[in-house]
């Protein structure tokens, strides 16, 4: 067995249908004046949370949006100061969690997170902020939510298309964790189990969006994927998706979905043990083709051309993604990335 370092991230997790009911008790462990954060689309969920908090709630900030614009973070920060908030409750997907992290980075105050997608940000100390169109990211343990309440009933309303792509986004974290430079046996167990849970549950979620058992298993898989993302380094897939999302303004979960089978194929020969485990978790003989088949079953987008990417931008994308050498099991070359992007653009089967 190879030597390894394993560092557990200290988050308290409450999991189960109906567990939003523990929100007031969980918040009162950390503070007494909670500001509830949400997107404009999830105001009603935030109101329900604020009602459950009763006197512990000092207000709702409902302007969370994708990629955390610095102006939004500043507005939320000044609202939190005005109201004297000493704890933030983030109820929503990665965008809402991201807003909570941005203000916690500044203030050091704790976050109680109630995730409603499968993005996994609640399990990571990674923050992101967008200023003048450029997204900066960093790691700081201050932004890791102290408590996470996973209540699958809150995911029943997640549209099936977003459920499928958000679930593939989670699977992508686990795929890269299995061939990470600093992978370790504990996180690999979680990553493999996460792929198994998501591959089993997502087709049921898409067929029967109100099936609570399927929703629970998907959220469990997403939790494990989030731990994988937060615990070990990512590689080509995350770099490429960051480039495509940031430079060409493509939607987050969909880009992850379209790209992951092709990056898996790119790394096929360089990471055979990871491939064996991914394929086994998918119940398929080949990891990359197994991911592609799962996407066909879920009916997700499989082409970059469907995500408003322009063919003439593929050269620039390959150039940007191959700059600044970074770890990947197979060396990253401009030509290799260009071929991968070509396959992803046309929705070819992974090579
Ligand atoms: P999102 O948070 O932007 O949510 C997408 C939309 O779905 C929003 O309108 C939201 O209100 C709505 N929604 C969420 N849950 C819902 C539900 N249960 N029912 C109905 N509507 C619901 O999307 P996301 O994919 O969760 O997050 C993407 C963002 O998270 C990106 O900016 C990405 O960079 C970031 N992210 C960060 C990390 C990290 O570790 N820092 C990890 C993963 C993602």
mmCIF file with all atom_site columns, N, CA and C and ligand atoms in Angstrom, residues 39 41-42 66-67 92-96 101 116-117 119-121 124 126-127 135 154-155 157-159 162 166 169 173 229 252-253, ligand 1:
data_model
loop_
_atom_site.group_PDB
_atom_site.id
_atom_site.type_symbol
_atom_site.label_atom_id
_atom_site.label_alt_id
_atom_site.label_comp_id
_atom_site.label_asym_id
_atom_site.label_entity_id
_atom_site.label_seq_id
_atom_site.pdbx_PDB_ins_code
_atom_site.Cartn_x
_atom_site.Cartn_y
_atom_site.Cartn_z
_atom_site.occupancy
_atom_site.B_iso_or_equiv
_atom_site.pdbx_formal_charge
_atom_site.auth_seq_id
_atom_site.auth_comp_id
_atom_site.auth_asym_id
_atom_site.auth_atom_id
_atom_site.pdbx_PDB_model_num
ATOM   1   N N   . UNK A 1 39  ? -31.348 32.278 -3.006  1.00 0.00 ? 39  UNK A N   1
ATOM   2   C CA  . UNK A 1 39  ? -31.486 32.935 -4.321  1.00 0.00 ? 39  UNK A CA  1
ATOM   3   C C   . UNK A 1 39  ? -32.899 33.518 -4.400  1.00 0.00 ? 39  UNK A C   1
ATOM   4   N N   . UNK A 1 41  ? -35.063 32.718 -6.440  1.00 0.00 ? 41  UNK A N   1
ATOM   5   C CA  . UNK A 1 41  ? -35.975 31.601 -6.771  1.00 0.00 ? 41  UNK A CA  1
ATOM   6   C C   . UNK A 1 41  ? -36.339 30.777 -5.541  1.00 0.00 ? 41  UNK A C   1
ATOM   7   N N   . UNK A 1 42  ? -35.539 30.845 -4.493  1.00 0.00 ? 42  UNK A N   1
ATOM   8   C CA  . UNK A 1 42  ? -35.797 29.980 -3.331  1.00 0.00 ? 42  UNK A CA  1
ATOM   9   C C   . UNK A 1 42  ? -36.233 30.762 -2.085  1.00 0.00 ? 42  UNK A C   1
ATOM   10  N N   . UNK A 1 66  ? -25.229 33.023 -9.218  1.00 0.00 ? 66  UNK A N   1
ATOM   11  C CA  . UNK A 1 66  ? -24.101 32.204 -9.693  1.00 0.00 ? 66  UNK A CA  1
ATOM   12  C C   . UNK A 1 66  ? -22.762 32.948 -9.604  1.00 0.00 ? 66  UNK A C   1
ATOM   13  N N   . UNK A 1 67  ? -21.724 32.260 -9.160  1.00 0.00 ? 67  UNK A N   1
ATOM   14  C CA  . UNK A 1 67  ? -20.324 32.726 -9.163  1.00 0.00 ? 67  UNK A CA  1
ATOM   15  C C   . UNK A 1 67  ? -20.008 33.875 -8.198  1.00 0.00 ? 67  UNK A C   1
ATOM   16  N N   . UNK A 1 92  ? -29.900 26.405 -0.124  1.00 0.00 ? 92  UNK A N   1
ATOM   17  C CA  . UNK A 1 92  ? -29.912 26.414 -1.581  1.00 0.00 ? 92  UNK A CA  1
ATOM   18  C C   . UNK A 1 92  ? -28.786 25.595 -2.161  1.00 0.00 ? 92  UNK A C   1
ATOM   19  N N   . UNK A 1 93  ? -28.414 25.919 -3.395  1.00 0.00 ? 93  UNK A N   1
ATOM   20  C CA  . UNK A 1 93  ? -27.343 25.192 -4.082  1.00 0.00 ? 93  UNK A CA  1
ATOM   21  C C   . UNK A 1 93  ? -25.986 25.842 -3.864  1.00 0.00 ? 93  UNK A C   1
ATOM   22  N N   . UNK A 1 94  ? -25.057 25.512 -4.774  1.00 0.00 ? 94  UNK A N   1
ATOM   23  C CA  . UNK A 1 94  ? -23.680 25.999 -4.647  1.00 0.00 ? 94  UNK A CA  1
ATOM   24  C C   . UNK A 1 94  ? -23.583 27.516 -4.678  1.00 0.00 ? 94  UNK A C   1
ATOM   25  N N   . UNK A 1 95  ? -24.500 28.187 -5.366  1.00 0.00 ? 95  UNK A N   1
ATOM   26  C CA  . UNK A 1 95  ? -24.433 29.651 -5.446  1.00 0.00 ? 95  UNK A CA  1
ATOM   27  C C   . UNK A 1 95  ? -24.719 30.286 -4.085  1.00 0.00 ? 95  UNK A C   1
ATOM   28  N N   . UNK A 1 96  ? -25.688 29.735 -3.367  1.00 0.00 ? 96  UNK A N   1
ATOM   29  C CA  . UNK A 1 96  ? -26.047 30.277 -2.054  1.00 0.00 ? 96  UNK A CA  1
ATOM   30  C C   . UNK A 1 96  ? -24.967 29.937 -1.029  1.00 0.00 ? 96  UNK A C   1
ATOM   31  N N   . UNK A 1 101 ? -20.027 31.565 2.080   1.00 0.00 ? 101 UNK A N   1
ATOM   32  C CA  . UNK A 1 101 ? -18.573 31.440 2.243   1.00 0.00 ? 101 UNK A CA  1
ATOM   33  C C   . UNK A 1 101 ? -17.886 32.794 2.043   1.00 0.00 ? 101 UNK A C   1
ATOM   34  N N   . UNK A 1 116 ? -29.544 22.115 -1.280  1.00 0.00 ? 116 UNK A N   1
ATOM   35  C CA  . UNK A 1 116 ? -30.735 21.652 -2.003  1.00 0.00 ? 116 UNK A CA  1
ATOM   36  C C   . UNK A 1 116 ? -30.394 21.188 -3.412  1.00 0.00 ? 116 UNK A C   1
ATOM   37  N N   . UNK A 1 117 ? -29.086 21.126 -3.742  1.00 0.00 ? 117 UNK A N   1
ATOM   38  C CA  . UNK A 1 117 ? -28.636 20.517 -5.007  1.00 0.00 ? 117 UNK A CA  1
ATOM   39  C C   . UNK A 1 117 ? -27.554 19.503 -4.643  1.00 0.00 ? 117 UNK A C   1
ATOM   40  N N   . UNK A 1 119 ? -24.285 19.863 -5.652  1.00 0.00 ? 119 UNK A N   1
ATOM   41  C CA  . UNK A 1 119 ? -23.003 20.478 -6.045  1.00 0.00 ? 119 UNK A CA  1
ATOM   42  C C   . UNK A 1 119 ? -21.855 20.149 -5.091  1.00 0.00 ? 119 UNK A C   1
ATOM   43  N N   . UNK A 1 120 ? -22.125 20.057 -3.790  1.00 0.00 ? 120 UNK A N   1
ATOM   44  C CA  . UNK A 1 120 ? -21.095 19.614 -2.840  1.00 0.00 ? 120 UNK A CA  1
ATOM   45  C C   . UNK A 1 120 ? -20.283 20.713 -2.180  1.00 0.00 ? 120 UNK A C   1
ATOM   46  N N   . UNK A 1 121 ? -20.550 21.974 -2.507  1.00 0.00 ? 121 UNK A N   1
ATOM   47  C CA  . UNK A 1 121 ? -19.747 23.076 -1.957  1.00 0.00 ? 121 UNK A CA  1
ATOM   48  C C   . UNK A 1 121 ? -19.758 23.105 -0.421  1.00 0.00 ? 121 UNK A C   1
ATOM   49  N N   . UNK A 1 124 ? -16.689 21.706 1.394   1.00 0.00 ? 124 UNK A N   1
ATOM   50  C CA  . UNK A 1 124 ? -15.334 22.127 1.036   1.00 0.00 ? 124 UNK A CA  1
ATOM   51  C C   . UNK A 1 124 ? -14.950 23.460 1.680   1.00 0.00 ? 124 UNK A C   1
ATOM   52  N N   . UNK A 1 126 ? -13.393 25.610 0.025   1.00 0.00 ? 126 UNK A N   1
ATOM   53  C CA  . UNK A 1 126 ? -13.047 26.384 -1.186  1.00 0.00 ? 126 UNK A CA  1
ATOM   54  C C   . UNK A 1 126 ? -14.067 27.509 -1.364  1.00 0.00 ? 126 UNK A C   1
ATOM   55  N N   . UNK A 1 127 ? -13.562 28.746 -1.495  1.00 0.00 ? 127 UNK A N   1
ATOM   56  C CA  . UNK A 1 127 ? -14.453 29.891 -1.757  1.00 0.00 ? 127 UNK A CA  1
ATOM   57  C C   . UNK A 1 127 ? -14.182 30.413 -3.168  1.00 0.00 ? 127 UNK A C   1
ATOM   58  N N   . UNK A 1 135 ? -13.122 35.231 -11.953 1.00 0.00 ? 135 UNK A N   1
ATOM   59  C CA  . UNK A 1 135 ? -13.439 34.501 -10.719 1.00 0.00 ? 135 UNK A CA  1
ATOM   60  C C   . UNK A 1 135 ? -12.152 34.079 -10.024 1.00 0.00 ? 135 UNK A C   1
ATOM   61  N N   . UNK A 1 154 ? -36.116 18.575 0.718   1.00 0.00 ? 154 UNK A N   1
ATOM   62  C CA  . UNK A 1 154 ? -35.890 19.873 0.065   1.00 0.00 ? 154 UNK A CA  1
ATOM   63  C C   . UNK A 1 154 ? -35.401 19.723 -1.374  1.00 0.00 ? 154 UNK A C   1
ATOM   64  N N   . UNK A 1 155 ? -34.990 18.504 -1.746  1.00 0.00 ? 155 UNK A N   1
ATOM   65  C CA  . UNK A 1 155 ? -34.529 18.296 -3.131  1.00 0.00 ? 155 UNK A CA  1
ATOM   66  C C   . UNK A 1 155 ? -35.665 17.792 -4.033  1.00 0.00 ? 155 UNK A C   1
ATOM   67  N N   . UNK A 1 157 ? -38.110 19.309 -5.080  1.00 0.00 ? 157 UNK A N   1
ATOM   68  C CA  . UNK A 1 157 ? -38.503 20.350 -6.046  1.00 0.00 ? 157 UNK A CA  1
ATOM   69  C C   . UNK A 1 157 ? -37.411 20.644 -7.071  1.00 0.00 ? 157 UNK A C   1
ATOM   70  N N   . UNK A 1 158 ? -36.238 20.030 -6.921  1.00 0.00 ? 158 UNK A N   1
ATOM   71  C CA  . UNK A 1 158 ? -35.152 20.291 -7.882  1.00 0.00 ? 158 UNK A CA  1
ATOM   72  C C   . UNK A 1 158 ? -35.559 19.717 -9.242  1.00 0.00 ? 158 UNK A C   1
ATOM   73  N N   . UNK A 1 159 ? -35.656 20.567 -10.280 1.00 0.00 ? 159 UNK A N   1
ATOM   74  C CA  . UNK A 1 159 ? -36.119 20.061 -11.579 1.00 0.00 ? 159 UNK A CA  1
ATOM   75  C C   . UNK A 1 159 ? -35.280 18.869 -12.045 1.00 0.00 ? 159 UNK A C   1
ATOM   76  N N   . UNK A 1 162 ? -31.948 19.619 -13.842 1.00 0.00 ? 162 UNK A N   1
ATOM   77  C CA  . UNK A 1 162 ? -30.889 20.087 -12.933 1.00 0.00 ? 162 UNK A CA  1
ATOM   78  C C   . UNK A 1 162 ? -30.464 18.973 -11.969 1.00 0.00 ? 162 UNK A C   1
ATOM   79  N N   . UNK A 1 166 ? -26.636 18.166 -11.970 1.00 0.00 ? 166 UNK A N   1
ATOM   80  C CA  . UNK A 1 166 ? -26.013 18.402 -10.666 1.00 0.00 ? 166 UNK A CA  1
ATOM   81  C C   . UNK A 1 166 ? -25.444 17.084 -10.116 1.00 0.00 ? 166 UNK A C   1
ATOM   82  N N   . UNK A 1 169 ? -22.298 16.418 -11.897 1.00 0.00 ? 169 UNK A N   1
ATOM   83  C CA  . UNK A 1 169 ? -21.282 17.314 -11.328 1.00 0.00 ? 169 UNK A CA  1
ATOM   84  C C   . UNK A 1 169 ? -20.669 16.655 -10.084 1.00 0.00 ? 169 UNK A C   1
ATOM   85  N N   . UNK A 1 173 ? -16.624 15.024 -9.229  1.00 0.00 ? 173 UNK A N   1
ATOM   86  C CA  . UNK A 1 173 ? -15.722 15.230 -8.075  1.00 0.00 ? 173 UNK A CA  1
ATOM   87  C C   . UNK A 1 173 ? -15.121 13.887 -7.660  1.00 0.00 ? 173 UNK A C   1
ATOM   88  N N   . UNK A 1 229 ? -14.298 16.122 -2.973  1.00 0.00 ? 229 UNK A N   1
ATOM   89  C CA  . UNK A 1 229 ? -13.851 17.397 -3.563  1.00 0.00 ? 229 UNK A CA  1
ATOM   90  C C   . UNK A 1 229 ? -13.082 18.239 -2.547  1.00 0.00 ? 229 UNK A C   1
ATOM   91  N N   . UNK A 1 252 ? -22.607 25.864 -15.090 1.00 0.00 ? 252 UNK A N   1
ATOM   92  C CA  . UNK A 1 252 ? -21.709 25.040 -14.272 1.00 0.00 ? 252 UNK A CA  1
ATOM   93  C C   . UNK A 1 252 ? -21.972 23.526 -14.363 1.00 0.00 ? 252 UNK A C   1
ATOM   94  N N   . UNK A 1 253 ? -23.152 23.106 -13.935 1.00 0.00 ? 253 UNK A N   1
ATOM   95  C CA  . UNK A 1 253 ? -23.408 21.661 -13.832 1.00 0.00 ? 253 UNK A CA  1
ATOM   96  C C   . UNK A 1 253 ? -23.425 21.002 -15.217 1.00 0.00 ? 253 UNK A C   1
HETATM 97  P P1  . LIG B 2 .   ? -27.154 26.961 -8.076  1.00 0.00 ? 1   LIG B P1  1
HETATM 98  O O1  . LIG B 2 .   ? -26.898 27.056 -6.629  1.00 0.00 ? 1   LIG B O1  1
HETATM 99  O O2  . LIG B 2 .   ? -26.756 28.129 -8.925  1.00 0.00 ? 1   LIG B O2  1
HETATM 100 O O3  . LIG B 2 .   ? -28.691 26.630 -8.293  1.00 0.00 ? 1   LIG B O3  1
HETATM 101 C C1  . LIG B 2 .   ? -29.258 26.660 -9.605  1.00 0.00 ? 1   LIG B C1  1
HETATM 102 C C2  . LIG B 2 .   ? -30.707 27.124 -9.521  1.00 0.00 ? 1   LIG B C2  1
HETATM 103 O O4  . LIG B 2 .   ? -31.497 26.087 -8.935  1.00 0.00 ? 1   LIG B O4  1
HETATM 104 C C3  . LIG B 2 .   ? -30.904 28.350 -8.640  1.00 0.00 ? 1   LIG B C3  1
HETATM 105 O O5  . LIG B 2 .   ? -31.865 29.178 -9.219  1.00 0.00 ? 1   LIG B O5  1
HETATM 106 C C4  . LIG B 2 .   ? -31.427 27.755 -7.344  1.00 0.00 ? 1   LIG B C4  1
HETATM 107 O O6  . LIG B 2 .   ? -32.183 28.659 -6.591  1.00 0.00 ? 1   LIG B O6  1
HETATM 108 C C5  . LIG B 2 .   ? -32.256 26.599 -7.861  1.00 0.00 ? 1   LIG B C5  1
HETATM 109 N N1  . LIG B 2 .   ? -32.439 25.525 -6.897  1.00 0.00 ? 1   LIG B N1  1
HETATM 110 C C6  . LIG B 2 .   ? -31.503 24.977 -6.081  1.00 0.00 ? 1   LIG B C6  1
HETATM 111 N N2  . LIG B 2 .   ? -32.038 23.980 -5.368  1.00 0.00 ? 1   LIG B N2  1
HETATM 112 C C7  . LIG B 2 .   ? -33.340 23.882 -5.718  1.00 0.00 ? 1   LIG B C7  1
HETATM 113 C C8  . LIG B 2 .   ? -34.402 23.029 -5.327  1.00 0.00 ? 1   LIG B C8  1
HETATM 114 N N3  . LIG B 2 .   ? -34.216 22.032 -4.455  1.00 0.00 ? 1   LIG B N3  1
HETATM 115 N N4  . LIG B 2 .   ? -35.602 23.209 -5.890  1.00 0.00 ? 1   LIG B N4  1
HETATM 116 C C9  . LIG B 2 .   ? -35.786 24.170 -6.822  1.00 0.00 ? 1   LIG B C9  1
HETATM 117 N N5  . LIG B 2 .   ? -34.813 25.012 -7.250  1.00 0.00 ? 1   LIG B N5  1
HETATM 118 C C10 . LIG B 2 .   ? -33.600 24.859 -6.701  1.00 0.00 ? 1   LIG B C10 1
HETATM 119 O O7  . LIG B 2 .   ? -26.458 25.666 -8.740  1.00 0.00 ? 1   LIG B O7  1
HETATM 120 P P2  . LIG B 2 .   ? -25.382 24.623 -8.199  1.00 0.00 ? 1   LIG B P2  1
HETATM 121 O O8  . LIG B 2 .   ? -25.044 23.785 -9.363  1.00 0.00 ? 1   LIG B O8  1
HETATM 122 O O9  . LIG B 2 .   ? -25.832 23.988 -6.945  1.00 0.00 ? 1   LIG B O9  1
HETATM 123 O O10 . LIG B 2 .   ? -24.134 25.529 -7.816  1.00 0.00 ? 1   LIG B O10 1
HETATM 124 C C11 . LIG B 2 .   ? -23.272 26.063 -8.793  1.00 0.00 ? 1   LIG B C11 1
HETATM 125 C C12 . LIG B 2 .   ? -22.295 27.047 -8.166  1.00 0.00 ? 1   LIG B C12 1
HETATM 126 O O11 . LIG B 2 .   ? -21.648 26.435 -7.052  1.00 0.00 ? 1   LIG B O11 1
HETATM 127 C C13 . LIG B 2 .   ? -21.177 27.455 -9.123  1.00 0.00 ? 1   LIG B C13 1
HETATM 128 O O12 . LIG B 2 .   ? -20.949 28.852 -8.989  1.00 0.00 ? 1   LIG B O12 1
HETATM 129 C C14 . LIG B 2 .   ? -19.985 26.661 -8.653  1.00 0.00 ? 1   LIG B C14 1
HETATM 130 O O13 . LIG B 2 .   ? -18.756 27.296 -8.966  1.00 0.00 ? 1   LIG B O13 1
HETATM 131 C C15 . LIG B 2 .   ? -20.239 26.588 -7.170  1.00 0.00 ? 1   LIG B C15 1
HETATM 132 N N6  . LIG B 2 .   ? -19.595 25.410 -6.527  1.00 0.00 ? 1   LIG B N6  1
HETATM 133 C C16 . LIG B 2 .   ? -18.626 25.645 -5.619  1.00 0.00 ? 1   LIG B C16 1
HETATM 134 C C17 . LIG B 2 .   ? -18.000 24.588 -4.980  1.00 0.00 ? 1   LIG B C17 1
HETATM 135 C C18 . LIG B 2 .   ? -16.952 24.852 -3.937  1.00 0.00 ? 1   LIG B C18 1
HETATM 136 O O14 . LIG B 2 .   ? -16.418 23.925 -3.368  1.00 0.00 ? 1   LIG B O14 1
HETATM 137 N N7  . LIG B 2 .   ? -16.640 26.103 -3.632  1.00 0.00 ? 1   LIG B N7  1
HETATM 138 C C19 . LIG B 2 .   ? -18.365 23.260 -5.276  1.00 0.00 ? 1   LIG B C19 1
HETATM 139 C C20 . LIG B 2 .   ? -19.369 23.042 -6.225  1.00 0.00 ? 1   LIG B C20 1
HETATM 140 C C21 . LIG B 2 .   ? -19.993 24.132 -6.842  1.00 0.00 ? 1   LIG B C21 1
#
